[in-house]
CSV table of C-alpha atoms in Angstrom, one decimal:
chain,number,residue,atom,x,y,z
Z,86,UNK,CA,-34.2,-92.2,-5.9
Z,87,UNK,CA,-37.7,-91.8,-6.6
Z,88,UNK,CA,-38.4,-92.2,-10.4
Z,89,UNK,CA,-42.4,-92.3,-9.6
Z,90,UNK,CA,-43.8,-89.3,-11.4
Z,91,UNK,CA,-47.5,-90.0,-9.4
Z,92,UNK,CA,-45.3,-90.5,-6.2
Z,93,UNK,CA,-43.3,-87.9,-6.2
Z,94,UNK,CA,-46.3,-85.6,-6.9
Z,95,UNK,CA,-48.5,-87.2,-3.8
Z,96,UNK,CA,-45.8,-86.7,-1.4
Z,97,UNK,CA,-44.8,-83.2,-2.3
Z,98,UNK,CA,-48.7,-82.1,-2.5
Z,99,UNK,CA,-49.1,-84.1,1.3
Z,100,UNK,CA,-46.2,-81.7,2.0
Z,101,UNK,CA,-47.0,-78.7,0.7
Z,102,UNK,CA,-50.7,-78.8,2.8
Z,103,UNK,CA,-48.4,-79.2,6.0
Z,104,UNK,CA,-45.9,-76.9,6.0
Z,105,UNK,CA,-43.9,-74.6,4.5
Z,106,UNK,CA,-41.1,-75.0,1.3
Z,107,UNK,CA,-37.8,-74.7,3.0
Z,108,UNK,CA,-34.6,-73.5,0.7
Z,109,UNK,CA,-31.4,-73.6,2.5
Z,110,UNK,CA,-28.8,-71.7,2.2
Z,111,UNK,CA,-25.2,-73.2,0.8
Z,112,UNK,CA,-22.2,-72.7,3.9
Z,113,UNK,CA,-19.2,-71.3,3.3
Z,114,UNK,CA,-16.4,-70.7,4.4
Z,115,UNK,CA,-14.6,-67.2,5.1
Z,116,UNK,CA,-12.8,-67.4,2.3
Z,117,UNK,CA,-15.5,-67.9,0.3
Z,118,UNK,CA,-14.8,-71.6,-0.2
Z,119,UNK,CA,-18.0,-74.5,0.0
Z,120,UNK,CA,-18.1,-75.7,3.6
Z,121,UNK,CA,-19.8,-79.3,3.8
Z,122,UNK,CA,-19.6,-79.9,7.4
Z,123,UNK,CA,-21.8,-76.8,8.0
Z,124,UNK,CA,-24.2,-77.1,5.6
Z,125,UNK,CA,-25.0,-80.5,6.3
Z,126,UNK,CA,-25.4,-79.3,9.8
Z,127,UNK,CA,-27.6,-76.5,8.6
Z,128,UNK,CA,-30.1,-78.6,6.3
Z,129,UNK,CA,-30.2,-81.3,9.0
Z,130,UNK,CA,-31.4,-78.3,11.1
Z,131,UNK,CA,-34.2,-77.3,8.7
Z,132,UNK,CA,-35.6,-80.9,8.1
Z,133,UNK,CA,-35.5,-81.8,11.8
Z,134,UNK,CA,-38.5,-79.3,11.6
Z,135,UNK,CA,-40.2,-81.0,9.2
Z,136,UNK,CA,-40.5,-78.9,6.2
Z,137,UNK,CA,-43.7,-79.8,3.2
Z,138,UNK,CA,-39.8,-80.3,1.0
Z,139,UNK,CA,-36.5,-79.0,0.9
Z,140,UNK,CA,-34.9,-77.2,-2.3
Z,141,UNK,CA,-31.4,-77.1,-1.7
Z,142,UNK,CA,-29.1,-75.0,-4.3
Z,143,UNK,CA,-31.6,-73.0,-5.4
Z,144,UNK,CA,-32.0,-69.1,-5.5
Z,145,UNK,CA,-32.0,-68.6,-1.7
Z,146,UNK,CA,-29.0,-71.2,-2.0
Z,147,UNK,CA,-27.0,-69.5,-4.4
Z,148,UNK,CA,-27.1,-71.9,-6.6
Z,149,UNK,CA,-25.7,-69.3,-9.5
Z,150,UNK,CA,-22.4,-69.2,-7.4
Z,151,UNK,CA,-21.8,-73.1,-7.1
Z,152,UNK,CA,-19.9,-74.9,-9.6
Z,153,UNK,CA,-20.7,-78.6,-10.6
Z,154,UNK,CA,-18.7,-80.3,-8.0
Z,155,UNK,CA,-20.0,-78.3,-4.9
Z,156,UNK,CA,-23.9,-78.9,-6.2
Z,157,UNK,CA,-23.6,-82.3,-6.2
Z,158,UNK,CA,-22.2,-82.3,-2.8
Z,159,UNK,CA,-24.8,-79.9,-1.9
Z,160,UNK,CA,-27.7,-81.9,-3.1
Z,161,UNK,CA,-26.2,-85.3,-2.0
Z,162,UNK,CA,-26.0,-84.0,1.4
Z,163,UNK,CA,-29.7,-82.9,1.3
Z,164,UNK,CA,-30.8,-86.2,0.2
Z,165,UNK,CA,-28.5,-88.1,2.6
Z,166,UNK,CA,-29.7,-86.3,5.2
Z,167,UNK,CA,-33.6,-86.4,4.2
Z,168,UNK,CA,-33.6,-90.0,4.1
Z,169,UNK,CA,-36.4,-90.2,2.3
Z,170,UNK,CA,-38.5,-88.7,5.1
Z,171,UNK,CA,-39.4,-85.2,3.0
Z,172,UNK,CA,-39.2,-84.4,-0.7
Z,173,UNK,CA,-35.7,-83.3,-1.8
Z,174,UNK,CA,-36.1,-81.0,-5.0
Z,175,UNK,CA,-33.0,-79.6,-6.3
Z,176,UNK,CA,-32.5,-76.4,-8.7
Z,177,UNK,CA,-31.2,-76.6,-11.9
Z,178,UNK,CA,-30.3,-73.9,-14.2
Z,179,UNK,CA,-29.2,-71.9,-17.3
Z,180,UNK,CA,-30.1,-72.5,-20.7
Z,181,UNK,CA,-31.0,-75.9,-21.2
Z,182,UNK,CA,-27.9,-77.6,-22.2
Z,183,UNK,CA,-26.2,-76.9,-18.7
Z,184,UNK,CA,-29.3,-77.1,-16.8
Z,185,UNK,CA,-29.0,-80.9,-18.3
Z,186,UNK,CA,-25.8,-81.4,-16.6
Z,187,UNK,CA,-27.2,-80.5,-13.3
Z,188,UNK,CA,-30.4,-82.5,-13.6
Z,189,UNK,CA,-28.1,-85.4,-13.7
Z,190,UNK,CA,-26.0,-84.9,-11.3
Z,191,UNK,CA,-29.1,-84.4,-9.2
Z,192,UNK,CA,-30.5,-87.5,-10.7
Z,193,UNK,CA,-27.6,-89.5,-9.3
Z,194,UNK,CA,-27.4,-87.9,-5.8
Z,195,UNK,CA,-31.2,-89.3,-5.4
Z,196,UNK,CA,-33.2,-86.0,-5.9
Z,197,UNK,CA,-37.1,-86.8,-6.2
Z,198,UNK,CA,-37.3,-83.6,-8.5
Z,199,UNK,CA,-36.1,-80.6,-9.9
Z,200,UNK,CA,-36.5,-77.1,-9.6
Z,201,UNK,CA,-35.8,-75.7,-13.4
Z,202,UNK,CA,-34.4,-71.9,-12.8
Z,203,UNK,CA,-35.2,-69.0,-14.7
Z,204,UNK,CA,-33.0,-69.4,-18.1
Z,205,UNK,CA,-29.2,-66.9,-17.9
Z,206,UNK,CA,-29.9,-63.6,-19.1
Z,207,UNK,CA,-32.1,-63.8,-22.5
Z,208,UNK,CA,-35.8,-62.8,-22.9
Z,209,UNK,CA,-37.4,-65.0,-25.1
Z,210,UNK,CA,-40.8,-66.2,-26.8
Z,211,UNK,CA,-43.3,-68.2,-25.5
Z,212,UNK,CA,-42.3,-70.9,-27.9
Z,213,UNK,CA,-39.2,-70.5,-26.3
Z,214,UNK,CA,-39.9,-70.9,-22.8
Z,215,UNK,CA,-41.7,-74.3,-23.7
Z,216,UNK,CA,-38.9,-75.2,-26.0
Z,217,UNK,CA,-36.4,-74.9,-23.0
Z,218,UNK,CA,-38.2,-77.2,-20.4
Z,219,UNK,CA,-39.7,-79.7,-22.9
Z,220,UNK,CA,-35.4,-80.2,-24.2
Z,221,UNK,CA,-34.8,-80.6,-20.2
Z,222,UNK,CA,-37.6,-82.8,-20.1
Z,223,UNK,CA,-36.1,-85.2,-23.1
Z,224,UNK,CA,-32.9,-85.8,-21.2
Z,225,UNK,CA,-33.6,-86.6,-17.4
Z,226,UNK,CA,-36.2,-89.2,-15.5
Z,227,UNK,CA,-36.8,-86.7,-12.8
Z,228,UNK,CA,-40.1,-84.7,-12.3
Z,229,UNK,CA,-39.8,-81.3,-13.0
Z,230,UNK,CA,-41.3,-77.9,-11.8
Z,231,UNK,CA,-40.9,-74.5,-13.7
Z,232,UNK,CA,-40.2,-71.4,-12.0
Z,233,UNK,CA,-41.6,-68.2,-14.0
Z,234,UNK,CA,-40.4,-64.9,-12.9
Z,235,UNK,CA,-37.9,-62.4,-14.0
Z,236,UNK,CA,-37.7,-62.5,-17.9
Z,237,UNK,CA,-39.7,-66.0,-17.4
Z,238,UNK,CA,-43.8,-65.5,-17.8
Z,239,UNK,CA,-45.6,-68.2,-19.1
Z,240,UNK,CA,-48.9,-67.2,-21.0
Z,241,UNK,CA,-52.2,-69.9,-20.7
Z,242,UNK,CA,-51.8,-71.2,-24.3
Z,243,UNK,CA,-47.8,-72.1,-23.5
Z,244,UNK,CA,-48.7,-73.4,-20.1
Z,245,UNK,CA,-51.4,-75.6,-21.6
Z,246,UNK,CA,-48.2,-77.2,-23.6
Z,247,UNK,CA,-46.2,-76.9,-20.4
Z,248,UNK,CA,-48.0,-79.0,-18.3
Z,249,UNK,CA,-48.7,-81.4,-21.2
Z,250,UNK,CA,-45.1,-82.3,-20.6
Z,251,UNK,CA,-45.3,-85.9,-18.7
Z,252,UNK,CA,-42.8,-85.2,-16.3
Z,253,UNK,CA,-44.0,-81.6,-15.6
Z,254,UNK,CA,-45.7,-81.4,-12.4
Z,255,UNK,CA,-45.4,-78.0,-10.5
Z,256,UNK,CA,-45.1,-74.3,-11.2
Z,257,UNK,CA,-43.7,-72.1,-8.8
Z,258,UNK,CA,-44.8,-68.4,-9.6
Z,259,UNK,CA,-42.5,-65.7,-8.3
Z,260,UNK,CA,-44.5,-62.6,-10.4
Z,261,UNK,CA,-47.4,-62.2,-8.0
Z,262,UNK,CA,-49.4,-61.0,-10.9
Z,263,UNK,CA,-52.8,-63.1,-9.4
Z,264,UNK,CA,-55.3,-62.3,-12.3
Z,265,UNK,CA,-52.2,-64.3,-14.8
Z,266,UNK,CA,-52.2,-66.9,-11.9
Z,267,UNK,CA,-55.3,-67.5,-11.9
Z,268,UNK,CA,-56.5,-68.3,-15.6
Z,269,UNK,CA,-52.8,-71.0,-15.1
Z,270,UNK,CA,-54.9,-72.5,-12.2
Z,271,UNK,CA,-57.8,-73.1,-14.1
Z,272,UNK,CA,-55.8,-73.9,-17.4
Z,273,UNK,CA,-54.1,-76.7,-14.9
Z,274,UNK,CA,-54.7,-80.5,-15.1
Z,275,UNK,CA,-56.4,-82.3,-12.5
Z,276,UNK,CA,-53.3,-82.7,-9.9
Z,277,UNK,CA,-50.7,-80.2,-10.5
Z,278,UNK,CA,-48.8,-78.3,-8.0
Z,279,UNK,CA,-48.6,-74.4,-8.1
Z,280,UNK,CA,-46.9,-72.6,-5.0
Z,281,UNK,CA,-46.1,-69.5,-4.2
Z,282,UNK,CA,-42.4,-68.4,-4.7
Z,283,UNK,CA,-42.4,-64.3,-4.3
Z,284,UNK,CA,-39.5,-62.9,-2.5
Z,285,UNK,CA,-40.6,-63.0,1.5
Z,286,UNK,CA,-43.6,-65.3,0.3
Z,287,UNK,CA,-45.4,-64.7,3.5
Z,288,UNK,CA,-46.5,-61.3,2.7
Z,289,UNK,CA,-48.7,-62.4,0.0
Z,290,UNK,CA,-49.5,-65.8,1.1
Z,291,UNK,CA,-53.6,-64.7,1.9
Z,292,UNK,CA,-53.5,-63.5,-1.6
Z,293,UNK,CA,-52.3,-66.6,-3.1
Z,294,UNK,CA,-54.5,-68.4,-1.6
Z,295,UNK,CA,-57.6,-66.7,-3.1
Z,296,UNK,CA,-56.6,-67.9,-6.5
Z,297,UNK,CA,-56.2,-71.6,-5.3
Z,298,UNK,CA,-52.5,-71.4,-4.5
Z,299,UNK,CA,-52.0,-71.8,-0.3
Z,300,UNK,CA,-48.8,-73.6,-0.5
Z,301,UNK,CA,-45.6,-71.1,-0.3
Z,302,UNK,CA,-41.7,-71.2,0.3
Z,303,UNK,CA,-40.3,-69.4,2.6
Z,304,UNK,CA,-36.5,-67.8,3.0
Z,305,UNK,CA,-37.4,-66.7,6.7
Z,306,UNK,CA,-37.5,-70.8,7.6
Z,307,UNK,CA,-33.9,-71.3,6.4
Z,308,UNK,CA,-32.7,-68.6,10.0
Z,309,UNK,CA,-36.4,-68.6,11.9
Z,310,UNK,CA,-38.5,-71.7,11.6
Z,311,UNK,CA,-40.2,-71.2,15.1
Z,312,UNK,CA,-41.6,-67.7,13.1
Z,313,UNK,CA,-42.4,-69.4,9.6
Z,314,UNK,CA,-44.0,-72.4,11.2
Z,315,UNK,CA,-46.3,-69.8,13.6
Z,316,UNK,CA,-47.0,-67.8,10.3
Z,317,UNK,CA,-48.4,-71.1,8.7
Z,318,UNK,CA,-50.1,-72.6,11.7
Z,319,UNK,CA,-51.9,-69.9,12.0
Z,320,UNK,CA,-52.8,-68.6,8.6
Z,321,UNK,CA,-53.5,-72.3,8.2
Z,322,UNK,CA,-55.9,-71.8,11.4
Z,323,UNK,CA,-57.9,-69.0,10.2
Z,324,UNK,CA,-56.2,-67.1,12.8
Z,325,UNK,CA,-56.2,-63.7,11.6
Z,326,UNK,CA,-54.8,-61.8,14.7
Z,327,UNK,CA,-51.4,-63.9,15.1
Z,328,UNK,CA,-51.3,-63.4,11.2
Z,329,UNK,CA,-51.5,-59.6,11.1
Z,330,UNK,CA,-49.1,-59.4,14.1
Z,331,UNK,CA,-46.6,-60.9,12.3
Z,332,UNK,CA,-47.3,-59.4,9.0
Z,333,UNK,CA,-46.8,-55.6,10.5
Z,334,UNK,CA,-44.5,-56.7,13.4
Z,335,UNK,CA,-41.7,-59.0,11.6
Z,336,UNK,CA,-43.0,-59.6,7.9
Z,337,UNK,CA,-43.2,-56.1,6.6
Z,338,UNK,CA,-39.9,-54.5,7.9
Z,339,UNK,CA,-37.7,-57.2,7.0
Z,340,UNK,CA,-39.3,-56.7,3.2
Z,341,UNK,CA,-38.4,-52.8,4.2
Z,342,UNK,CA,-35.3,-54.0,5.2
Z,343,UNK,CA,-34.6,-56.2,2.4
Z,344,UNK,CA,-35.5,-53.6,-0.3
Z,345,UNK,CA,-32.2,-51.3,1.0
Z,346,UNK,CA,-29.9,-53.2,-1.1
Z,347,UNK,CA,-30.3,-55.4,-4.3
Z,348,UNK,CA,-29.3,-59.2,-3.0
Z,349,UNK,CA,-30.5,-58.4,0.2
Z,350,UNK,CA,-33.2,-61.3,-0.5
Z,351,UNK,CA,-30.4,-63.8,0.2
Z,352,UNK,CA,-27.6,-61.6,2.4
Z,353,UNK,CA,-30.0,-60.9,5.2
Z,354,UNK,CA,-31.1,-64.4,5.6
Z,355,UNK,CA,-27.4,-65.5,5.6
Z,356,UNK,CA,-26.8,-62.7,8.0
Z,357,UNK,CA,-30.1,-63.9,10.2
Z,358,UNK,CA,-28.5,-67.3,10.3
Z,359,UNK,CA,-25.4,-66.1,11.9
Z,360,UNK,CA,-27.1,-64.1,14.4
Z,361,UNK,CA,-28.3,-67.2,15.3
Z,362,UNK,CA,-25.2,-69.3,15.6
Z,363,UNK,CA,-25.8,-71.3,12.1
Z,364,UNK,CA,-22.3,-72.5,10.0
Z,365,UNK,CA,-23.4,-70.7,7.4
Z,366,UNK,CA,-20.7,-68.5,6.6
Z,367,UNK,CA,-20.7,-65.0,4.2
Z,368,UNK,CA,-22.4,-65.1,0.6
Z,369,UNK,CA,-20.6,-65.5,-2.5
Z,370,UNK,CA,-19.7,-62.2,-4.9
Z,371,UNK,CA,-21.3,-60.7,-6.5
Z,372,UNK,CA,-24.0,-60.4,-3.2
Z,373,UNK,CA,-22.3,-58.8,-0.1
Z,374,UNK,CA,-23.1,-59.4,3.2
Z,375,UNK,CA,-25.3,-56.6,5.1
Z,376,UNK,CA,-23.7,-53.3,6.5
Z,377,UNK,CA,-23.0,-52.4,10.4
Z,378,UNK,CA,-26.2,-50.2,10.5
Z,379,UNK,CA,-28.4,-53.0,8.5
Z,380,UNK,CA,-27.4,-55.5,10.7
Z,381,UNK,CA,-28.1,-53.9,14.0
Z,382,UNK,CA,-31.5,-53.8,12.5
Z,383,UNK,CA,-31.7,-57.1,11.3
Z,384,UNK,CA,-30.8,-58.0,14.4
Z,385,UNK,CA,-33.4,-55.8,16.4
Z,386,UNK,CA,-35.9,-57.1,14.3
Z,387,UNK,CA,-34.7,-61.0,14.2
Z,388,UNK,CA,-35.3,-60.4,18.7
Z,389,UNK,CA,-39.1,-59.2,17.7
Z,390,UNK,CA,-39.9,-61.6,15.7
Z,391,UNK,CA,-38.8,-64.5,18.1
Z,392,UNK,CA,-40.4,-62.9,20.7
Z,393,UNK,CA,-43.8,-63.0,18.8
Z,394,UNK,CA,-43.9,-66.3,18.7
Z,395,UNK,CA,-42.2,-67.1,22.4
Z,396,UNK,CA,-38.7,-68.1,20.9
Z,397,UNK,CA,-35.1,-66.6,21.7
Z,398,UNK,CA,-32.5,-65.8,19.4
């Protein structure tokens, strides 16, 4: 376990100019149970392509459905399986108080950092919003980033106090409101990590990356990394053609697709998995796994995409 704040930081900014953020998505069984065996299998998958980091039970890893025992078996498998050879960053969440308890679970698996979640249910103050990190901060050795969106928006005055936090070293921003991002980027100390984090991050990666913020997760590596890894390569390239191709051939109607059903964000890249043979299993209630019709799209869609980018599904 990396307890090297500087370290920690280096290696996740190495990885976040060469590839993309993978997220994995928890297995499970079909009775809804946590399914080790095919997770492992799954996250050994997505860092045998050699991912900037992997964030294992976070949002796209439905990490709000996982009780303590399964995260820690989650995250320890991610680490094990890492072996040190990209950054493991694990999500923690809730109000502060629980989001303790999975911080040190994660601490003992061997996480390099954390991912802190938006807070349960409550809007809150900007005093708030600090309040809640810097009492995470107080009771764990790991590095920390913040993820703002939903009820979580962080002004420049409270990110100023934020990032004054020692062990506060990323933000991820999932509100795509770039004007707001860009007065944090220049608010920033020398050093800090932002990424993007919107749902289907690829669609506004070109954006981002006019206000200073290239690096990006991406849900479509956890089913398709031949397709996120083209989409990087060459936006990374300057090469405009294979990005737009993309954008209007795969990108765009699987956020068309995706916007059918709230929790489609995570069901369709569970879904995408099993059309391509992954031990991934259904999701957990209170998602539900894609209709007939939406998966005969998905599916349709899912061929296109590998096509573009000379893969099979």
């Amino acid at each position: 376990m990396s307890l090297d704040t500087g370290d920690v930081v280096r290696r996740l900014g190495e990885g976040m100019a060469g590839g993309v953020l993978s997220f994995p998505l928890t297995s499970f069984h079909a009775d809804g149970s946590l399914d080790p065996h095919g997770f492992r299998t799954h996250v050994a998958d997505r860092i045998a392509t050699a991912p900037g980091a992997v964030f294992p039970a976070c949002g796209t890893g439905e990490f709000f459905s996982l009780d303590e025992d399964e995260y820690r078996t989650v995250v320890s498998a991610t680490v094990q399986e890492s072996a040190g050879g990209v950054p493991v960053v694990a999500g923690i969440g809730y109000g502060w108080a629980q989001a303790v308890r999975f911080a040190r679970i994660a601490e003992e698996a061997g996480a390099d950092a954390l991912l802190v979640l938006p807070h349960y249910l409550v809007a809150a103050p900007q005093e708030g919003l600090v309040r809640q990190v810097e009492e995470i901060a107080a009771r764990t050795r790991l590095p920390l980033i913040a993820y703002q969106r939903g009820q979580v928006t962080f002004g420049v005055e409270a990110f100023k106090r934020l990032a004054d936090i020692p062990t506060v070293i990323g933000l991820k921003d999932g509100h795509s409101d770039l004007d707001r991002l860009q007065r944090l980027t220049l608010a920033a100390p020398e050093g800090f990590l932002f990424f993007n984090g919107a749902a289907t991050a690829e669609i506004q990666a070109r954006a981002y990356a006019t206000v200073g913020v290239p690096a990006y997760s991406s849900a479509v590596h956890a089913f398709a990394p031949e397709i996120a890894d083209a989409f990087f390569g060459a936006l990374k390239a300057g090469d405009e053609g294979t990005v737009e191709k993309l954008l209007r051939d795969f990108y765009v109607p699987l956020v068309e697709l995706r916007d059918r059903v709230p929790g489609y964000a995570v069901s369709l890249v569970k879904a995408a998995a099993r059309l391509r043979g992954l031990p991934v299993g259904p999701v957990r209630a209170p998602l539900t796994d894609p209709s007939a019709a939406d998966l005969a799209d998905l599916t349709s869609l899912l061929a296109t995409g590998l096509d573009l980018v000379g893969a099979a599904l």
